Tab-separated table of C-alpha atoms in Angstrom:
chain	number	residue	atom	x	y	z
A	1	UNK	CA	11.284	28.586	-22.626
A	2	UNK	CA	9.387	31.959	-22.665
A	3	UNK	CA	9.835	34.414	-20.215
A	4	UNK	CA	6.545	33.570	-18.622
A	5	UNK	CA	7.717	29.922	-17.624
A	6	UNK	CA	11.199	31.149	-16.736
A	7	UNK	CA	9.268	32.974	-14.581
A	8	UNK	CA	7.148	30.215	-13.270
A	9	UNK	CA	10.071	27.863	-13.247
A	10	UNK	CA	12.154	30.404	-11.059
A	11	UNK	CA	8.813	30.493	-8.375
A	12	UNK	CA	8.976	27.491	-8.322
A	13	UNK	CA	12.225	26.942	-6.685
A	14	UNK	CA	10.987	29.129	-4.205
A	15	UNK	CA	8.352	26.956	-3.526
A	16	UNK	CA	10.563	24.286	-3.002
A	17	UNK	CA	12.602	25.971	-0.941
A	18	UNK	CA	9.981	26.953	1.198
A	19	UNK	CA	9.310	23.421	1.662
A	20	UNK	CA	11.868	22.550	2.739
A	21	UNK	CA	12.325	24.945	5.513
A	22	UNK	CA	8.716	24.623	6.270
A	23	UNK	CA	7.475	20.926	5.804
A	24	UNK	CA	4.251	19.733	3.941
A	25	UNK	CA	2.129	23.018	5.383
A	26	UNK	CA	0.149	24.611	2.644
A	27	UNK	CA	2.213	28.009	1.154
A	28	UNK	CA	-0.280	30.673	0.215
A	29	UNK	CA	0.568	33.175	-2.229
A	30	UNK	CA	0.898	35.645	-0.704
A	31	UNK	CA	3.575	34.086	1.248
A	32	UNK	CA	5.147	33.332	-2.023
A	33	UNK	CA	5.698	36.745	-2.954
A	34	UNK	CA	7.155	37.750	-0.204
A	35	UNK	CA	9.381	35.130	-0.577
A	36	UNK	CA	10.255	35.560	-4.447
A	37	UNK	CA	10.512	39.210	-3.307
A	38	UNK	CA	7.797	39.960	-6.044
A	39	UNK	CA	4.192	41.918	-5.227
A	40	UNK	CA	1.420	39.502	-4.913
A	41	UNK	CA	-0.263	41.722	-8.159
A	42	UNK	CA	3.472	40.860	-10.328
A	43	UNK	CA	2.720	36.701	-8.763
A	44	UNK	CA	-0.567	37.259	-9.823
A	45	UNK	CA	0.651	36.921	-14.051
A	46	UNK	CA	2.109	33.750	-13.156
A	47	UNK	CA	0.100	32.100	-10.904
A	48	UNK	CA	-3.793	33.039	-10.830
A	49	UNK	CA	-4.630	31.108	-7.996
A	50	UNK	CA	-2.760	28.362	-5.177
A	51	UNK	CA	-4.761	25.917	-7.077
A	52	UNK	CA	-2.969	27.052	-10.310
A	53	UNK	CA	0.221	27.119	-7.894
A	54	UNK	CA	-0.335	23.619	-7.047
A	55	UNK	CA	-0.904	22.095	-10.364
A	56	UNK	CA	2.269	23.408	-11.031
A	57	UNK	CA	4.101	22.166	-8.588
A	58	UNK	CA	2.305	18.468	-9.000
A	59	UNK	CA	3.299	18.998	-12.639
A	60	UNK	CA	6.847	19.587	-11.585
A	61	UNK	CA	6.821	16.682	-9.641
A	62	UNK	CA	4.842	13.765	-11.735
A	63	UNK	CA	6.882	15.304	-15.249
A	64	UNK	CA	9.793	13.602	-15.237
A	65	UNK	CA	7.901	10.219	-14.314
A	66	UNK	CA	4.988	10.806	-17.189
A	67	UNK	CA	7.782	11.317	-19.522
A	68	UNK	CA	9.119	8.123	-18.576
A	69	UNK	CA	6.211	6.357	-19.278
A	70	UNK	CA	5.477	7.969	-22.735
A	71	UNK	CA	8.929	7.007	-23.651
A	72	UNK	CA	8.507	3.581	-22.204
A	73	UNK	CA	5.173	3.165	-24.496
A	74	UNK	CA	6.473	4.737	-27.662
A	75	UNK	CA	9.434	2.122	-27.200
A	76	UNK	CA	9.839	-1.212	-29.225
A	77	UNK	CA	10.437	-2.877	-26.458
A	78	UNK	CA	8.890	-6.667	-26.231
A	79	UNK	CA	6.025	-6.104	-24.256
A	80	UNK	CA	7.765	-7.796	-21.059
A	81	UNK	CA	10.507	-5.516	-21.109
A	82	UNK	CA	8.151	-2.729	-21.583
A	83	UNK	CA	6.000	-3.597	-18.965
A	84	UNK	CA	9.228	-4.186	-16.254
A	85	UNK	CA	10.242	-0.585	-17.527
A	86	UNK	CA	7.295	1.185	-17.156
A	87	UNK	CA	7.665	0.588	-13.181
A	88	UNK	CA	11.133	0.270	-12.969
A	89	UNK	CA	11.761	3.589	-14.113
A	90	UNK	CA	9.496	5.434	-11.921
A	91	UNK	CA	10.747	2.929	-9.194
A	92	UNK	CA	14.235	4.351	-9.773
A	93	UNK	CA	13.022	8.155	-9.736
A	94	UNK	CA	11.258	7.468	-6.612
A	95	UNK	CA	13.591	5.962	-4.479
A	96	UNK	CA	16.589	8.736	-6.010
A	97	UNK	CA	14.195	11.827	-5.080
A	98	UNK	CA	14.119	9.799	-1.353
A	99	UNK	CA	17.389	9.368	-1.276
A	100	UNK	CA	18.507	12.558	-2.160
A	101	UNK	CA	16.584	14.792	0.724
A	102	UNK	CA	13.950	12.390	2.509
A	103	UNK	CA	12.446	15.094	4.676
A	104	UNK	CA	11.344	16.988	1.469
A	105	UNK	CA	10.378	14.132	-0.202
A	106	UNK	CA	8.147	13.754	2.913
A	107	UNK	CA	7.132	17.074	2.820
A	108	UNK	CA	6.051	16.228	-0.929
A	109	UNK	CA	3.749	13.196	-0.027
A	110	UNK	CA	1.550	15.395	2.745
A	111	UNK	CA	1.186	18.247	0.214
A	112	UNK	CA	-0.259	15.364	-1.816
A	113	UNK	CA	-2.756	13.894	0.101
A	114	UNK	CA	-3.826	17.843	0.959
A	115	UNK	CA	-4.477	17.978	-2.824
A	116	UNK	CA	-5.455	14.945	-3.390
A	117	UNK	CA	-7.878	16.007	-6.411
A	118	UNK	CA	-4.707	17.322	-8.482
A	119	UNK	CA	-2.687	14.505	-7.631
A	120	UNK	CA	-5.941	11.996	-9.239
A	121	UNK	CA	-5.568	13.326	-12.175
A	122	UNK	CA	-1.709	12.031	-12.283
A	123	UNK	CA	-3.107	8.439	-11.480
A	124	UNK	CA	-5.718	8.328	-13.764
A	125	UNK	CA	-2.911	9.247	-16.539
A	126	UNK	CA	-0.979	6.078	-15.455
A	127	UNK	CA	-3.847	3.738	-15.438
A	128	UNK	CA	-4.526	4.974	-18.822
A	129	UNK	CA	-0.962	4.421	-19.797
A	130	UNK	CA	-1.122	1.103	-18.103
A	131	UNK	CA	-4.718	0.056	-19.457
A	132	UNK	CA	-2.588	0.225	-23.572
A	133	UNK	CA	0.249	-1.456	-21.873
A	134	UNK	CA	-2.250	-3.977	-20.840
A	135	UNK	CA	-4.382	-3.928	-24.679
A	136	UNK	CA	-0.886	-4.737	-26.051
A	137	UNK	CA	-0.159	-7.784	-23.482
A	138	UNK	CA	-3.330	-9.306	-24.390
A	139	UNK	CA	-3.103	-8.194	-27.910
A	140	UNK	CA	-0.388	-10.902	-27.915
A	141	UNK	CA	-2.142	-13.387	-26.014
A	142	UNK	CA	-1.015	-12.693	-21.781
A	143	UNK	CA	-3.702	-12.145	-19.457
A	144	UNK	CA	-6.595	-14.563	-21.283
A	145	UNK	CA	-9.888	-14.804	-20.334
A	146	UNK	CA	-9.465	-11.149	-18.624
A	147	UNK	CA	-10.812	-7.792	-19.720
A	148	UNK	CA	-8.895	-4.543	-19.889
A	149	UNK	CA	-10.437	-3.262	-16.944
A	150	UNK	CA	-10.032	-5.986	-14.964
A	151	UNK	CA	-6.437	-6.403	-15.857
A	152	UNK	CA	-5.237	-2.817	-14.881
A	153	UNK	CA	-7.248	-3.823	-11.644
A	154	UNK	CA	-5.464	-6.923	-10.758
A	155	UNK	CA	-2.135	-5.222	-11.528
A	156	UNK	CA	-2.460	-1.998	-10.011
A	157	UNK	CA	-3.369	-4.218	-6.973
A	158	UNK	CA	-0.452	-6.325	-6.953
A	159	UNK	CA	2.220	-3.730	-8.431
A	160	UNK	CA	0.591	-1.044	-5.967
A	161	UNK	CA	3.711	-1.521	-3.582
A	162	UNK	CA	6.224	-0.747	-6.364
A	163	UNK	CA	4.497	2.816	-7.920
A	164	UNK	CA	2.459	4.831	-4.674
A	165	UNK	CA	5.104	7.191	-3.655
A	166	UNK	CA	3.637	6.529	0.051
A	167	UNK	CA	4.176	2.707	-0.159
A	168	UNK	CA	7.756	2.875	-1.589
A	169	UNK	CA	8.969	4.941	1.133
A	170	UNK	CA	7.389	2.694	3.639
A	171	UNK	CA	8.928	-0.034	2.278
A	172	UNK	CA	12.276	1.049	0.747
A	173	UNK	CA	14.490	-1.515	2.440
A	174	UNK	CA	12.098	-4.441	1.125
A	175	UNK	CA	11.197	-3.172	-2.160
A	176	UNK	CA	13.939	-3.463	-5.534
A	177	UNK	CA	14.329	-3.500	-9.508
A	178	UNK	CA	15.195	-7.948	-8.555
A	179	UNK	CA	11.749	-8.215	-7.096
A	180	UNK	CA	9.748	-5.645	-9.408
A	181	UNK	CA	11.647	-8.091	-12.100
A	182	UNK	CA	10.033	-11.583	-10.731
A	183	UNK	CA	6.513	-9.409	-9.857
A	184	UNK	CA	6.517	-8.856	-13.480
A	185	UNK	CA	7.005	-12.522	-14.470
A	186	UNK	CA	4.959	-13.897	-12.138
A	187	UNK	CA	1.758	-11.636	-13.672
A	188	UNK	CA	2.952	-12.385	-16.897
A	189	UNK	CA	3.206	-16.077	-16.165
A	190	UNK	CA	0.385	-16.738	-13.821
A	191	UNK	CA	-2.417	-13.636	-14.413
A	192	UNK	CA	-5.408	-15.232	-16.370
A	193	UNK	CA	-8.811	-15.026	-16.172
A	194	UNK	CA	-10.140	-17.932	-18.673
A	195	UNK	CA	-10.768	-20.551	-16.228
A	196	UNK	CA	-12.783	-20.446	-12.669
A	197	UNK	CA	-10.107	-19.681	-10.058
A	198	UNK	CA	-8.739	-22.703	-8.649
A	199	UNK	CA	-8.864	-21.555	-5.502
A	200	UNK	CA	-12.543	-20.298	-5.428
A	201	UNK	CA	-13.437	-23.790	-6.837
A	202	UNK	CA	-11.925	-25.513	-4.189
A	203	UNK	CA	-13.180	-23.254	-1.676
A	204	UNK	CA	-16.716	-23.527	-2.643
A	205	UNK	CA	-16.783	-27.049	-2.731
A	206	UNK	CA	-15.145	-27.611	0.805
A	207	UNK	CA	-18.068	-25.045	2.044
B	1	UNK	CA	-12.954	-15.749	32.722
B	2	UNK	CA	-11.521	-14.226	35.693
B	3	UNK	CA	-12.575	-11.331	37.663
B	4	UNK	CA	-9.371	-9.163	36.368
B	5	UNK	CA	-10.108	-10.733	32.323
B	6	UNK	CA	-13.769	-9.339	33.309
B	7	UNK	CA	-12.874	-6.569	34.559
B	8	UNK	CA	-10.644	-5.584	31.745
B	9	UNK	CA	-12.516	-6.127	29.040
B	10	UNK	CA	-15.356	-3.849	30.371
B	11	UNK	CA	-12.526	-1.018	30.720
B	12	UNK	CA	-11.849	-1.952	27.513
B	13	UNK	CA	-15.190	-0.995	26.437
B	14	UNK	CA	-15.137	2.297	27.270
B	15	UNK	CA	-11.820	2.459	25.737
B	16	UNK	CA	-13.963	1.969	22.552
B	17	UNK	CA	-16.222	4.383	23.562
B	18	UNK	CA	-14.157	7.120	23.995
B	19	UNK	CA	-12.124	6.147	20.823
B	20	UNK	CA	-15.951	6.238	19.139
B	21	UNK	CA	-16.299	9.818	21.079
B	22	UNK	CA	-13.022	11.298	20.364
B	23	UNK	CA	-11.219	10.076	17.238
B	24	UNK	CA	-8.108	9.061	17.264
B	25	UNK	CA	-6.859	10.391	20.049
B	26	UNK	CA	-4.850	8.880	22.732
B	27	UNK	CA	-6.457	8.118	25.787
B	28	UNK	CA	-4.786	9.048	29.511
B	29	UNK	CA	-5.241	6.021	32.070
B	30	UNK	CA	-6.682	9.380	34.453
B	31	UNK	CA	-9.123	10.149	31.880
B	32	UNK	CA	-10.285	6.273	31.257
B	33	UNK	CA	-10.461	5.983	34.918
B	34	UNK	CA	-12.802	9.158	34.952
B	35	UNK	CA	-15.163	7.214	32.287
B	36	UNK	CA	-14.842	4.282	34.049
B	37	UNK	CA	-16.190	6.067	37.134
B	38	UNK	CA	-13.483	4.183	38.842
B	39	UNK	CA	-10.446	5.483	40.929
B	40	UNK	CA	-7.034	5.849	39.352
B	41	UNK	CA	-5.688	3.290	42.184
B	42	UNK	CA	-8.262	1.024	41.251
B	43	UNK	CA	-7.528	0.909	37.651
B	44	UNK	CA	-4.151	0.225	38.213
B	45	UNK	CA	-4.809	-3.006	39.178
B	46	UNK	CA	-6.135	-3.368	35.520
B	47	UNK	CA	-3.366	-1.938	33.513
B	48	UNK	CA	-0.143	-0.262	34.935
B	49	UNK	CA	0.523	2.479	32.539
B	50	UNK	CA	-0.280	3.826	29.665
B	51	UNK	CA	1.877	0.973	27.266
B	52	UNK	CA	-0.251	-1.640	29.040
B	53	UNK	CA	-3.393	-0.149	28.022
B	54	UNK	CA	-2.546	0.317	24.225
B	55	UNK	CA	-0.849	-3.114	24.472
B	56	UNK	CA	-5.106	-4.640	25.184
B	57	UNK	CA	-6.599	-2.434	22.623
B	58	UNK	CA	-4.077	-3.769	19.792
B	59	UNK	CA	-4.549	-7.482	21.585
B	60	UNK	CA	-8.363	-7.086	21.424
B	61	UNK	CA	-8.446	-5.972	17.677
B	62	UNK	CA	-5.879	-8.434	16.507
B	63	UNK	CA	-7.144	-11.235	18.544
B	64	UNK	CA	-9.476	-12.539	15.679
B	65	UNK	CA	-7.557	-11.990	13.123
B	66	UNK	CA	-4.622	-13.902	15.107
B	67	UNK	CA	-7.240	-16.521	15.287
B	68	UNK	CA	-7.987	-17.446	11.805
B	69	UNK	CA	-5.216	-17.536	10.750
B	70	UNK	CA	-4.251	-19.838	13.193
B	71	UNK	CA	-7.133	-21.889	12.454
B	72	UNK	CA	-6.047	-21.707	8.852
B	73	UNK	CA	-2.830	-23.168	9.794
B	74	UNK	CA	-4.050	-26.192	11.799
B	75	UNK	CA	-6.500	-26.791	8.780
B	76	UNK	CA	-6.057	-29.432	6.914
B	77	UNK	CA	-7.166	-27.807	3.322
B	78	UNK	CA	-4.636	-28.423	0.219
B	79	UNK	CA	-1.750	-25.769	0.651
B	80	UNK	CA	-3.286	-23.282	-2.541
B	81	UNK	CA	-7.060	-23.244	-0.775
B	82	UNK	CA	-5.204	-22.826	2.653
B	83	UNK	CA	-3.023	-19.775	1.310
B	84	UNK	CA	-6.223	-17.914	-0.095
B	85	UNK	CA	-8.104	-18.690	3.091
B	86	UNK	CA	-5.245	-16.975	5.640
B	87	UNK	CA	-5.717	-13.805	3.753
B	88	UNK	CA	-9.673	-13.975	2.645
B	89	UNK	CA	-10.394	-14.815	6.094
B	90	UNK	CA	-8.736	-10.914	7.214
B	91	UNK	CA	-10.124	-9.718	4.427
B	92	UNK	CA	-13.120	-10.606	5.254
B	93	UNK	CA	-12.567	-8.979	8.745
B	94	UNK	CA	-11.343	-5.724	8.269
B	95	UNK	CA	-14.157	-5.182	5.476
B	96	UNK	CA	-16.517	-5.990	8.269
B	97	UNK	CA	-15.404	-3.520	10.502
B	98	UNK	CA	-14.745	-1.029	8.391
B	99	UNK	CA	-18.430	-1.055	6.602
B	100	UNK	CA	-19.962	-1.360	10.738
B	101	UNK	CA	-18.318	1.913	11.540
B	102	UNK	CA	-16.207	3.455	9.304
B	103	UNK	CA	-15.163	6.249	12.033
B	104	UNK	CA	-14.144	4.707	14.723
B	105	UNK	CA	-12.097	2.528	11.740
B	106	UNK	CA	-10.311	5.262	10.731
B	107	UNK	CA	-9.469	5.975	14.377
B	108	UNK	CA	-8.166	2.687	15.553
B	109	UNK	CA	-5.982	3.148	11.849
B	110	UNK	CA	-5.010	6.234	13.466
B	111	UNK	CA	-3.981	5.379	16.648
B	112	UNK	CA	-2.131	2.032	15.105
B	113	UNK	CA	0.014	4.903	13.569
B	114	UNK	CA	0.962	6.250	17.035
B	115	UNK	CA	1.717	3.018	19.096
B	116	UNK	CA	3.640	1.444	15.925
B	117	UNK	CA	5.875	-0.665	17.654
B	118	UNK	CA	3.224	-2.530	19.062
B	119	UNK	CA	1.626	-2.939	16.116
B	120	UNK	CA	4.988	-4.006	14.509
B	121	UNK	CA	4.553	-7.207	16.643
B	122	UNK	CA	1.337	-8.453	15.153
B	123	UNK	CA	2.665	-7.960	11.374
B	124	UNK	CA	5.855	-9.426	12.584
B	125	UNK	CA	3.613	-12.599	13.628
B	126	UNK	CA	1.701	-12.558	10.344
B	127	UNK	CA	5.054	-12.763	8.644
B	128	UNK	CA	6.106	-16.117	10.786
B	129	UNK	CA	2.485	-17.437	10.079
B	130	UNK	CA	3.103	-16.470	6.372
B	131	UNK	CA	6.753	-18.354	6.318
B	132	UNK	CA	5.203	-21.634	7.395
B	133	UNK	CA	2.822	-21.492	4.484
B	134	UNK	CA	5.618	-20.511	2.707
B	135	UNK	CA	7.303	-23.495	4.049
B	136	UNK	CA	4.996	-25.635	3.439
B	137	UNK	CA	4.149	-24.569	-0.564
B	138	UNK	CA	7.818	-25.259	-1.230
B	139	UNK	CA	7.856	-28.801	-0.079
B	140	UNK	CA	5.513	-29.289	-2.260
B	141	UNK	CA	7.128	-28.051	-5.034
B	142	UNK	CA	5.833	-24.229	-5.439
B	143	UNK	CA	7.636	-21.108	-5.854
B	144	UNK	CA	10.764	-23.366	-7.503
B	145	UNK	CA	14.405	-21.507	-6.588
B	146	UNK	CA	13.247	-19.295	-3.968
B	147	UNK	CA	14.412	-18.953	-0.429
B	148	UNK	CA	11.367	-19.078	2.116
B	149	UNK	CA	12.726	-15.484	3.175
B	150	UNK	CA	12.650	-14.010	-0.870
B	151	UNK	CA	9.326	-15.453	-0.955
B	152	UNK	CA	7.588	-13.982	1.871
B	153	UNK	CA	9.198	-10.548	0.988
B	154	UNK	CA	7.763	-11.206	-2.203
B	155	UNK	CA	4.426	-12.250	-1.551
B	156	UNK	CA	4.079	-9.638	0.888
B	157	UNK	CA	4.707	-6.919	-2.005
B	158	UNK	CA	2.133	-8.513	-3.853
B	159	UNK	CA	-0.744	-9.405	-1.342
B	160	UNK	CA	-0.326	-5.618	0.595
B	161	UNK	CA	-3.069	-4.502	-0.912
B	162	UNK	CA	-5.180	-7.420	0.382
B	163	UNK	CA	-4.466	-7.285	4.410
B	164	UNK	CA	-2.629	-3.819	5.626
B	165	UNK	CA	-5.907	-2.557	7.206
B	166	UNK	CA	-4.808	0.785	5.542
B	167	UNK	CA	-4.708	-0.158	1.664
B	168	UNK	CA	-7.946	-2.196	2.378
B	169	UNK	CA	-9.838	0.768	3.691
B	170	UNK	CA	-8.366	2.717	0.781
B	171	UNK	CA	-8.916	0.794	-1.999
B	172	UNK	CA	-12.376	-0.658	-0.475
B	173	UNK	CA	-13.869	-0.401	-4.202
B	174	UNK	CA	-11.581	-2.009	-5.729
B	175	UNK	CA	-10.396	-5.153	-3.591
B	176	UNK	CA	-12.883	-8.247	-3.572
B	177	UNK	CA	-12.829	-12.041	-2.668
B	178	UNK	CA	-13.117	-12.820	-6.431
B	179	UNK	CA	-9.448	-10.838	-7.202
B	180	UNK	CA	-8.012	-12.254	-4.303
B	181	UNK	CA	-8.252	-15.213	-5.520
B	182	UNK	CA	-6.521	-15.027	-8.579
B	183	UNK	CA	-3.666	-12.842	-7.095
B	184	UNK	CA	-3.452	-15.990	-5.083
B	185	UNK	CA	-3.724	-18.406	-8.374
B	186	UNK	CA	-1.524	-16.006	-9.857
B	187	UNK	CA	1.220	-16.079	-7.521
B	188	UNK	CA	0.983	-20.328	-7.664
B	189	UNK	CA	0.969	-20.895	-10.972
B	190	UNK	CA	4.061	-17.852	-11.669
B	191	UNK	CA	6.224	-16.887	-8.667
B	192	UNK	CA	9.571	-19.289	-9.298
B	193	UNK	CA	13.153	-17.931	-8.729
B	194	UNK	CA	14.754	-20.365	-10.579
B	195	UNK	CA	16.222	-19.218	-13.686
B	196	UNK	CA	17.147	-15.829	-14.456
B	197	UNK	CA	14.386	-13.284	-14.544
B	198	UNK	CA	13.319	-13.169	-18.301
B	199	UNK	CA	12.674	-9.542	-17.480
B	200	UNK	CA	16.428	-8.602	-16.320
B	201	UNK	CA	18.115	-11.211	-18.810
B	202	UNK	CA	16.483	-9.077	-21.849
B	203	UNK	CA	16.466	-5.685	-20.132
B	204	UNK	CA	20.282	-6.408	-19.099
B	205	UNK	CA	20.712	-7.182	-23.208
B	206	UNK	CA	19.063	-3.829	-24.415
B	207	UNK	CA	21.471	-2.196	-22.465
């Protein structure tokens, strides 16, 4: 680590700490320095702008769970396994950084949806993570009849509850790895796109 | 109707108007009575507090969606059909009043967020609706191994995205009748809890 993200890393925790006294309320820098006991010129060399402050502190947040997907996709995993792990393992990150201090964790979400821009551009990385997961599924024959695209809509849709930060938390005592498990095998078993939908069949005809 | 039903659904009116005005915002029985032009005596005979009021405006919004599905129920449509109907029928709803006024939308969202515990009631009566679907899928055969409770749980993870009013209005580009439908075909043709989650059985082995 150079000095310069030493130095970063060390704001950083002030950040958080500020947090946590204060709740999800925007920090601006110059707040910051006072609190890192630094002049907002020294804060300045590691942290041009908030919007450079809050990158960081999105980065902070989303690294651990990109790095679990990268590892996830570089893995020979069967593709099943793969696909379980890719959510199970942010699942398990999620619910631990709840568990561990909800009211930050809290504090975390607001900040999010105050910077909503930065925190795109951390969901756009998983649904391109999840759009090769996808290639590979139907590579090997899952998911016929349906297009890429359509795929990593269906699933995002119906795996939505077990990977938005938000929606976990709301439902922590309902969601687990047993269900996220049978989720997975039901879209693996029943997600296809190669024949009209049953139900839209039916449902035409009885119009 | 009667004269009090009458009566209190033209106070409920301007409810909606000042919701339309105001945002989100809860409403004093003082200041309703003041739109109203009526006397805070008077609307007392309408609605004796506060919990009373909110109690009409959640009945009123819910009352059609209560309906169909309801309707659905008594319907005499094969189970898979019926199933797709008791959530394309919401669907259906909530798009429509969202895309008439997305505003005042937002606001009822918002205000839905204050008086939760009467909302809790309607999603706790979609839940018993769901269960006698539920019920009635696994007589005839679907969802193999499950428990009717495991199987609401778990089709609730997977059709959130299609009927909390929230994740509808936030994902409006992205949810449709057509993927609906196979989430629904989906979940018939894969959900089954009767042998050991392929998923956990190999992910428990790589361990």
């Amino acid at each position: 680590m150079t000095d310069l993200e030493a130095g970063r890393e060390a704001l950083l925790d002030h950040v958080e700490a500020l947090i946590a006294q204060r709740g999800g309320v925007s920090i601006t820098l110059a707040e910051l320095a006072a609190a890192a006991g630094m002049s907002p010129a020294n804060l300045y060399r590691f942290f041009e702008n908030k919007e450079a402050l809050y990158e960081a502190v999105a980065e902070r947040w989303f690294a651990p769970k990109v790095r679990a997907m990268e590892e996830v996709l570089a893995s020979d995993l069967p593709i099943r396994q793969k696909f379980y792990a890719f959510y199970a393992r942010r699942l398990g990150m999620i619910c631990d950084d709840y568990a561990r201090d909800p009211a930050l964790f809290r504090s975390y979400l607001e900040l999010g949806q105050q910077h909503i821009e930065i925190v795109r551009g951390f969901i756009d990385l998983a649904d391109h993570f999840l759009a090769e997961l996808i290639a590979e599924a139907i590579a090997e024959g899952y998911f016929p009849g349906l297009e890429i695209d359509s795929a990593v809509s269906l699933v995002n849709l119906m795996l939505q509850t077990f990977c938005d930060p938000e929606l976990v938390v709301m439902l922590i005592h309902s969601v687990s790895e047993e269900k996220l498990a049978i989720v997975v095998d039901t879209i693996f078993d029943g997600l296809r796109g190669d024949r009209p939908s049953n139900v839209r069949r039916l449902t035409r005809a009885a119009r």
